[in-house]
C-alpha cells in the first residue's frame, strides 16, 4: 500500500480536486497547469472512473491541454455517454418486466446518485444494482435469459447478468451484507412501494442516503477501499439533498451500524477537497489511502481488510497467532458457523479440520481456495497491516 505521495503526485491530485471543485461550482480558485502531465491526469482519472467529469471541466477552462490528451478525455466521455444511455434503457425495460411478472424489485444507488449531479453522464454507473427477493432468483433467471442477457455469476442470493457491450446488472437477494447494519435482512421491509406500482419499491430519501453511506463504508473497511468518485458522490448527494435530509435520523442509524464517525470523516474530506479554494492539500494517511484506491479499491487492501476482520471476529490473541495457519485450521469459534455440532464438544475439531480441507482442496471451489491461500501468503506484511489499521482508526472505525 502506498503510504505517502511524491511532490509530483501531490501536484496532480490537487489539480484534479481543484478542477472538480470548479465543475461542482463550489470553488472560484485559480487553476494552473504548471508542470501538469495531462497524460498522467487522464490515466489517474480513468482509473478512478471520473475522466468524463474531468473532461467537461477541462473543456470549460483555459488550460494548455495537448490535443492528444484532450482527445483521450473526449473519447472516454463519448464511451460513457453510450454506456449511460444503454444502461438507463435496459434498467427501465427490466424493471417494467419485473412489475408485469409480479417480481418485487428495489433499485438502489443508480438514478438516486445521478440526480445529485448537474448532468446524468457526470456519474455513469459501472453496473446497476437491484435488490430482489431471494426466493425469486429462479424466476428472474428465466426472465433475463428470455431478454437476451447472459449470466456472468450466480449464487444462492446473487445473479449478475450482462448484455454486451455496455450493460451489467447485479440482482441481490440479500441486504447488501453490510456489517452491523440496522436496515434488516429484508430491505423490502424498509422500502415502500412506488406510487402506482405493485411490485416496484423505493427507499425514502433518508434511508437511501444511509444505504449509500453504509455501502461506501463496506468498500472502505471490508473490501479494497474507496476512491475519489465515491467522495464526489457523497459531496453532491449531501449538497443536493441538504434540505431533505433528517440529520438526526441519519446519525441514529449510522451510529447503530458503527459508521457515523466514518460519515463525519467523509463530510470533512468533501469540504477539504472541493471547498478549500486555492489552498493545496498536503494529504494525510486517509487522503493517500483514498487517492490510491482507484475506482473499487486494490487487491492488497482487500486481503489485508479480510485479515483485520478475521482477527476481530475469531482470533482473541491476534498478535500471537499465525493468520495463514488459522485460515487453514480455523478456530472452533469460526467452524461452529459451518459445523454446529462443535457447539457441544471440541473433541471432534481435528476431524473437522481434515474433513473441511479435503472438501476445499478437492471440491468445486478448490481453485478459489488455492487462490485465496496464495494471496493470504502474498499479503502478510505486518507493517502494512498496522498501517491499514491506523488508517481505519483515523477514518472513524
C-alpha positions as MATLAB code, in Angstrom:
seq = 'XXXXXXXXXXXXXXXXXXXXXXXXXXXXXXXXXXXXXXXXXXXXXXXXXXXXXXXXXXXXXXXXXXXXXXXXXXXXXXXXXXXXXXXXXXXXXXXXXXXXXXXXXXXXXXXXXXXXXXXXXXXXXXXXXXXXXXXXXXXXXXXXXXXXXXXXXXXXXXXXXXXXXXXXXXXXXXXXXXXXXXXXXXXXXXXXXXXXXXXXXXXXXXXXXXXXXXXXXXXXXXXXXXXXXXXXXXXXXXXXXXXXXXXXXXXXXXXXXXXXXXXXXXXXXXXXXXXXXXXXXXXXXXXXXXXXXXXXXXXXXXXXXXXXXXXXXXXXXXXXXXXXXXXXXXXXXXXXXXXXXXXXXXXXXXXXXXXXXXXXXXXXXXXXXXXXXXXXXXXXXXXXXXXXXXXXXXXXX';
ca = [
       0.000    0.000    0.000;
       1.195    3.461   -0.839;
       1.823    5.438    2.349;
       2.854    8.831    1.021;
       2.841   10.849   -2.192;
       5.727   12.363   -4.104;
       5.582   16.097   -4.764;
       4.503   15.386   -8.334;
       1.657   13.140   -7.171;
       0.513   15.820   -4.722;
       0.516   18.340   -7.548;
      -1.529   16.018   -9.798;
      -4.147   15.109   -7.199;
      -4.521   18.733   -6.088;
      -5.066   19.674   -9.729;
      -7.759   17.001  -10.146;
      -9.610   18.054   -6.989;
      -9.490   21.732   -7.959;
     -10.933   21.229  -11.427;
     -13.658   19.020   -9.937;
     -14.485   21.794   -7.483;
     -14.836   24.127  -10.489;
     -17.177   21.647  -12.150;
     -19.291   21.419   -8.984;
     -19.320   25.238   -8.760;
     -18.016   25.059   -5.205;
     -14.789   26.987   -5.762;
     -13.568   30.029   -7.690;
      -9.877   29.251   -7.236;
      -7.356   29.924   -9.977;
      -6.051   26.759  -11.612;
      -2.589   26.492  -13.080;
      -1.392   23.754  -15.447;
       2.236   24.355  -14.379;
       4.177   21.042  -14.524;
       0.970   19.058  -15.135;
       1.327   15.923  -17.253;
      -2.116   15.571  -18.814;
      -1.418   12.018  -19.967;
      -0.953   11.106  -16.305;
      -4.077   13.086  -15.346;
      -6.101   11.076  -17.857;
      -4.654    7.803  -16.584;
      -5.437    8.636  -12.938;
      -8.955    9.916  -13.596;
      -9.841    6.994  -15.872;
      -8.734    4.535  -13.174;
     -10.925    6.440  -10.687;
     -13.901    6.465  -13.076;
     -14.069   10.276  -13.167;
     -12.410   11.083  -16.510;
     -15.765   12.039  -18.048;
     -16.312   14.654  -15.319;
     -12.761   15.925  -15.711;
     -13.221   16.175  -19.488;
     -16.134   18.596  -19.011;
     -14.100   20.617  -16.517;
     -11.097   20.837  -18.854;
     -13.337   21.929  -21.703;
     -14.538   24.933  -19.702;
     -11.087   26.056  -18.548;
      -8.364   27.927  -20.376;
      -5.590   25.387  -19.960;
      -2.812   24.197  -22.219;
      -4.012   20.619  -22.724;
      -2.206   18.796  -25.549;
      -4.615   17.734  -28.304;
      -3.819   14.013  -27.991;
      -4.576   14.082  -24.276;
      -7.776   16.095  -24.712;
      -8.894   13.656  -27.430;
      -8.444   10.820  -24.915;
     -10.789   12.574  -22.498;
     -13.386   13.213  -25.224;
     -13.238    9.588  -26.402;
     -13.742    8.401  -22.818;
     -16.690   10.795  -22.401;
     -18.388    9.526  -25.590;
     -17.987    5.938  -24.421;
     -19.577    6.820  -21.087;
     -22.464    8.595  -22.815;
     -23.235    5.445  -24.803;
     -22.899    3.266  -21.709;
     -25.151    5.555  -19.684;
     -27.887    5.593  -22.321;
     -27.747    1.813  -22.763;
     -27.881    1.112  -19.019;
     -30.739    3.531  -18.447;
     -32.879    1.978  -21.193;
     -32.038   -1.595  -20.156;
     -32.832   -0.881  -16.496;
     -36.226    0.584  -17.351;
     -37.111   -2.423  -19.520;
     -36.080   -4.864  -16.806;
     -37.963   -3.085  -14.020;
     -41.063   -2.884  -16.228;
     -40.755   -6.631  -16.856;
     -40.435   -7.298  -13.117;
     -43.569   -5.253  -12.458;
     -45.557   -7.123  -15.120;
     -44.327  -10.521  -13.893;
     -45.122   -9.726  -10.241;
     -41.470   -9.724   -9.121;
     -40.623   -7.388   -6.232;
     -37.679   -5.125   -7.041;
     -35.799   -2.259   -5.404;
     -33.370   -0.170   -7.468;
     -30.561    1.256   -5.327;
     -27.880    3.908   -5.908;
     -28.131    4.445   -9.693;
     -30.527    7.246  -10.549;
     -30.666    8.434   -6.937;
     -26.962    9.304   -7.137;
     -27.072   10.569  -10.717;
     -29.826   13.075   -9.873;
     -27.419   14.805   -7.493;
     -25.095   15.779  -10.354;
     -25.592   18.636  -12.820;
     -25.593   16.193  -15.748;
     -26.547   12.479  -15.747;
     -23.371   11.434  -17.560;
     -21.161   13.077  -14.936;
     -21.884    9.934  -12.926;
     -22.064    6.781  -15.046;
     -22.692    3.582  -13.099;
     -20.263    0.698  -13.528;
     -23.226   -1.627  -13.082;
     -26.843   -1.437  -11.944;
     -27.817   -2.789   -8.512;
     -31.329   -4.110   -7.973;
     -32.480   -5.873   -4.831;
     -34.903   -8.746   -5.294;
     -36.323  -11.456   -3.051;
     -34.037  -14.461   -2.778;
     -36.982  -16.774   -3.446;
     -37.452  -15.160   -6.897;
     -33.968  -15.824   -8.283;
     -35.013  -18.890  -10.332;
     -37.908  -16.975  -11.922;
     -35.682  -13.983  -12.569;
     -33.006  -16.110  -14.233;
     -35.569  -17.476  -16.707;
     -36.849  -13.965  -17.378;
     -33.447  -12.340  -18.019;
     -32.376  -15.202  -20.280;
     -35.513  -14.604  -22.349;
     -34.465  -10.937  -22.602;
     -31.074  -11.872  -24.140;
     -28.983  -11.431  -21.002;
     -26.052  -13.717  -20.249;
     -25.442  -14.958  -16.713;
     -21.996  -13.874  -15.545;
     -22.243  -15.058  -11.929;
     -24.816  -16.971   -9.926;
     -25.064  -17.858   -6.228;
     -27.993  -18.596   -3.948;
     -28.531  -14.879   -3.317;
     -26.870  -13.116   -6.280;
     -27.361  -13.058  -10.030;
     -25.024  -10.981  -12.217;
     -26.196  -10.630  -15.815;
     -24.825   -8.767  -18.833;
     -25.891   -7.508  -22.235;
     -22.841   -6.725  -24.318;
     -21.254   -4.296  -24.757;
     -22.396   -1.881  -22.026;
     -24.962   -3.328  -19.643;
     -24.223   -5.195  -16.402;
     -26.893   -5.701  -13.756;
     -26.413   -7.186  -10.282;
     -29.535   -8.686   -8.724;
     -29.090   -9.044   -4.970;
     -31.200  -11.303   -2.782;
     -29.524  -10.150    0.448;
     -29.384   -6.865    2.365;
     -26.003   -5.860    0.945;
     -24.119   -7.758    3.664;
     -23.235   -4.558    5.477;
     -21.575   -5.140    8.813;
     -23.930   -4.408   11.749;
     -26.500   -2.684    9.527;
     -29.888   -1.950   11.097;
     -31.645   -1.917    7.743;
     -32.634   -5.539    8.362;
     -32.272   -8.762    6.416;
     -35.152   -7.830    4.144;
     -34.797   -4.405    2.547;
     -38.396   -4.522    1.356;
     -39.451   -4.031    4.980;
     -37.582   -0.710    4.992;
     -38.574    0.384    1.480;
     -42.031    1.354    0.243;
     -43.971    0.721   -2.955;
     -43.617    3.419   -5.599;
     -46.778    5.309   -6.321;
     -48.974    3.420   -8.794;
     -46.813    0.262   -8.611;
     -47.497   -3.154   -7.117;
     -44.005   -4.667   -7.097;
     -41.556   -1.794   -7.657;
     -40.173   -0.361   -4.409;
     -38.109    2.663   -3.424;
     -36.312    3.904   -0.323;
     -37.155    7.135    1.432;
     -34.530    9.839    0.821;
     -33.050    9.327    4.300;
     -32.908    5.532    4.103;
     -31.364    5.647    0.637;
     -28.701    8.058    1.890;
     -27.974    5.770    4.866;
     -27.781    2.775    2.499;
     -25.165    4.543    0.361;
     -23.003    5.585    3.331;
     -23.074    2.014    4.668;
     -22.253    0.704    1.189;
     -19.218    3.005    0.957;
     -18.169    2.008    4.481;
     -18.222   -1.586    3.276;
     -15.910   -0.689    0.374;
     -13.566    1.268    2.655;
     -13.391   -1.113    5.624;
     -14.305   -4.567    4.296;
     -13.277   -4.578    0.629;
     -10.484   -2.902   -1.338;
     -11.027    0.722   -0.357;
     -12.906    3.657   -1.908;
     -11.655    6.261   -4.342;
     -12.373    9.817   -5.427;
     -15.646    9.035   -7.217;
     -17.334    7.878   -4.026;
     -16.226   11.118   -2.351;
     -17.759   13.141   -5.206;
     -20.965   11.121   -4.714;
     -21.173   11.973   -1.024;
     -20.382   15.626   -1.708;
     -23.003   16.052   -4.421;
     -25.640   13.970   -2.623;
     -25.274   15.869    0.634;
     -25.368   19.193   -1.204;
     -28.355   18.167   -3.377;
     -30.362   16.681   -0.504;
     -29.339   19.161    2.183;
     -32.862   20.468    2.822;
     -34.396   16.975    2.651;
     -32.109   15.030    4.970;
     -33.069   14.367    8.572;
     -29.599   14.513   10.111;
     -30.811   13.242   13.497;
     -32.315   10.158   11.859;
     -29.143    9.601    9.816;
     -26.968    9.983   12.917;
     -29.083    7.448   14.817;
     -28.943    4.881   12.002;
     -25.237    5.283   11.304;
     -24.312    5.187   14.989;
     -26.196    1.896   15.308;
     -24.121    0.418   12.468;
     -20.810    1.902   13.644;
     -20.409    4.132   10.583;
     -21.285    7.603   11.927;
     -17.666    8.677   12.581;
     -16.810    7.445    9.079;
     -19.659    9.584    7.699;
     -18.375   12.663    9.515;
     -14.908   11.964    8.124;
     -16.396   11.825    4.610;
     -18.114   15.181    5.046;
     -14.845   16.663    6.303;
     -12.970   15.335    3.266;
     -15.699   16.629    0.930;
     -15.265   20.129    2.296;
     -11.484   19.881    2.213;
     -11.361   18.529   -1.361;
     -13.936   20.727   -3.037;
     -14.245   23.903   -0.948;
     -10.676   24.645    0.092;
     -10.154   27.215   -2.668;
      -6.557   27.984   -3.607;
      -5.140   26.055   -0.665;
      -3.216   22.930   -1.657;
      -3.937   19.783    0.335;
      -0.886   18.176    1.899;
      -2.595   14.723    2.022;
      -2.629   12.746    5.255;
      -2.774    8.932    5.536;
      -6.517    8.772    4.864;
      -6.177   11.043    1.824;
      -3.400    8.876    0.386;
      -5.490    5.758    1.027;
      -8.478    7.254   -0.836;
      -6.451    8.618   -3.749;
      -4.629    5.295   -4.110;
      -7.766    3.154   -4.018;
      -8.829    3.938   -7.599;
     -12.432    3.099   -8.544;
     -13.153   -0.015   -6.487;
     -10.029   -0.419   -4.413;
      -6.960   -2.632   -4.609;
      -6.447   -6.349   -4.183;
      -3.838   -5.923   -1.447;
      -6.213   -3.771    0.634;
      -8.970   -6.368    0.206;
      -6.801   -9.137    1.653;
      -5.440   -7.022    4.488;
      -9.009   -5.970    5.307;
     -10.031   -9.636    5.315;
      -7.231  -10.329    7.781;
      -8.309   -7.490   10.102;
     -11.923   -8.665   10.010;
     -10.957  -12.310   10.642;
      -8.804  -11.338   13.593;
     -11.574   -9.188   15.023;
     -14.136  -11.983   14.756;
     -12.206  -15.127   15.578;
      -8.695  -14.581   16.942;
      -8.636  -13.340   20.515;
      -4.825  -13.103   20.636;
      -4.311  -11.987   17.064;
      -0.781  -10.706   17.582;
       0.340  -14.162   18.750;
      -1.484  -16.267   16.177;
      -0.297  -17.138   12.676;
      -3.010  -15.826   10.404;
      -2.309  -18.158    7.470;
      -2.279  -21.243    9.719;
      -5.565  -20.130   11.295;
      -7.152  -19.815    7.855;
      -6.129  -23.398    7.051;
      -7.031  -24.631   10.549;
      -9.744  -22.219   11.712;
     -10.535  -21.804   15.414;
     -13.583  -23.523   16.869;
     -15.458  -20.213   17.033;
     -15.202  -19.892   13.245;
     -16.032  -23.516   12.422;
     -19.215  -23.573   14.509;
     -20.752  -21.489   11.695;
     -20.278  -24.444    9.319;
     -20.383  -27.333   11.803;
     -22.957  -26.616   14.559;
     -22.114  -29.943   16.247;
     -18.921  -28.273   17.537;
     -21.060  -26.290   19.965;
     -21.458  -29.402   22.107;
     -17.885  -30.631   22.076;
     -14.485  -29.570   20.783;
     -13.112  -33.120   20.728;
     -14.058  -33.566   17.073;
     -12.239  -30.382   15.982;
      -9.219  -32.235   14.399;
     -11.603  -34.406   12.378;
     -13.491  -31.304   11.212;
     -10.212  -29.736   10.051;
      -9.408  -32.836    7.978;
     -12.921  -33.064    6.534;
     -13.070  -29.350    5.679;
      -9.656  -29.202    3.992;
     -10.343  -32.298    1.889;
     -13.657  -30.741    0.818;
     -11.985  -27.438   -0.057;
      -8.975  -28.940   -1.824;
     -10.999  -31.310   -3.997;
     -14.385  -29.577   -4.202;
     -15.815  -27.259   -6.863;
     -14.291  -24.190   -5.159;
     -10.778  -25.606   -4.947;
      -9.264  -23.039   -7.337;
     -10.777  -20.168   -5.374;
      -9.489  -21.694   -2.111;
      -5.954  -22.084   -3.522;
      -6.001  -18.552   -4.910;
      -7.060  -17.164   -1.527;
      -4.297  -19.055    0.280;
      -1.766  -17.734   -2.205;
      -2.934  -14.165   -1.578;
      -3.013  -14.626    2.216;
       0.692  -15.518    1.955;
       1.402  -12.719   -0.514;
      -0.173  -10.039    1.660;
       1.259  -10.917    5.039;
       3.425   -7.904    5.875;
       2.643   -6.881    9.470;
       3.874   -3.319    8.888;
       1.313   -2.968    6.085;
      -1.382   -4.420    8.315;
      -0.531   -1.987   11.124;
      -0.587    0.911    8.656;
      -4.039   -0.114    7.395;
      -5.327   -0.486   10.942;
      -4.114    3.062   11.692;
      -5.857    4.382    8.554;
      -9.094    2.694    9.650;
      -8.911    4.321   13.079;
      -8.267    7.739   11.540;
     -11.214    7.173    9.196;
     -13.573    6.582   12.116;
     -13.584    2.809   12.527;
];
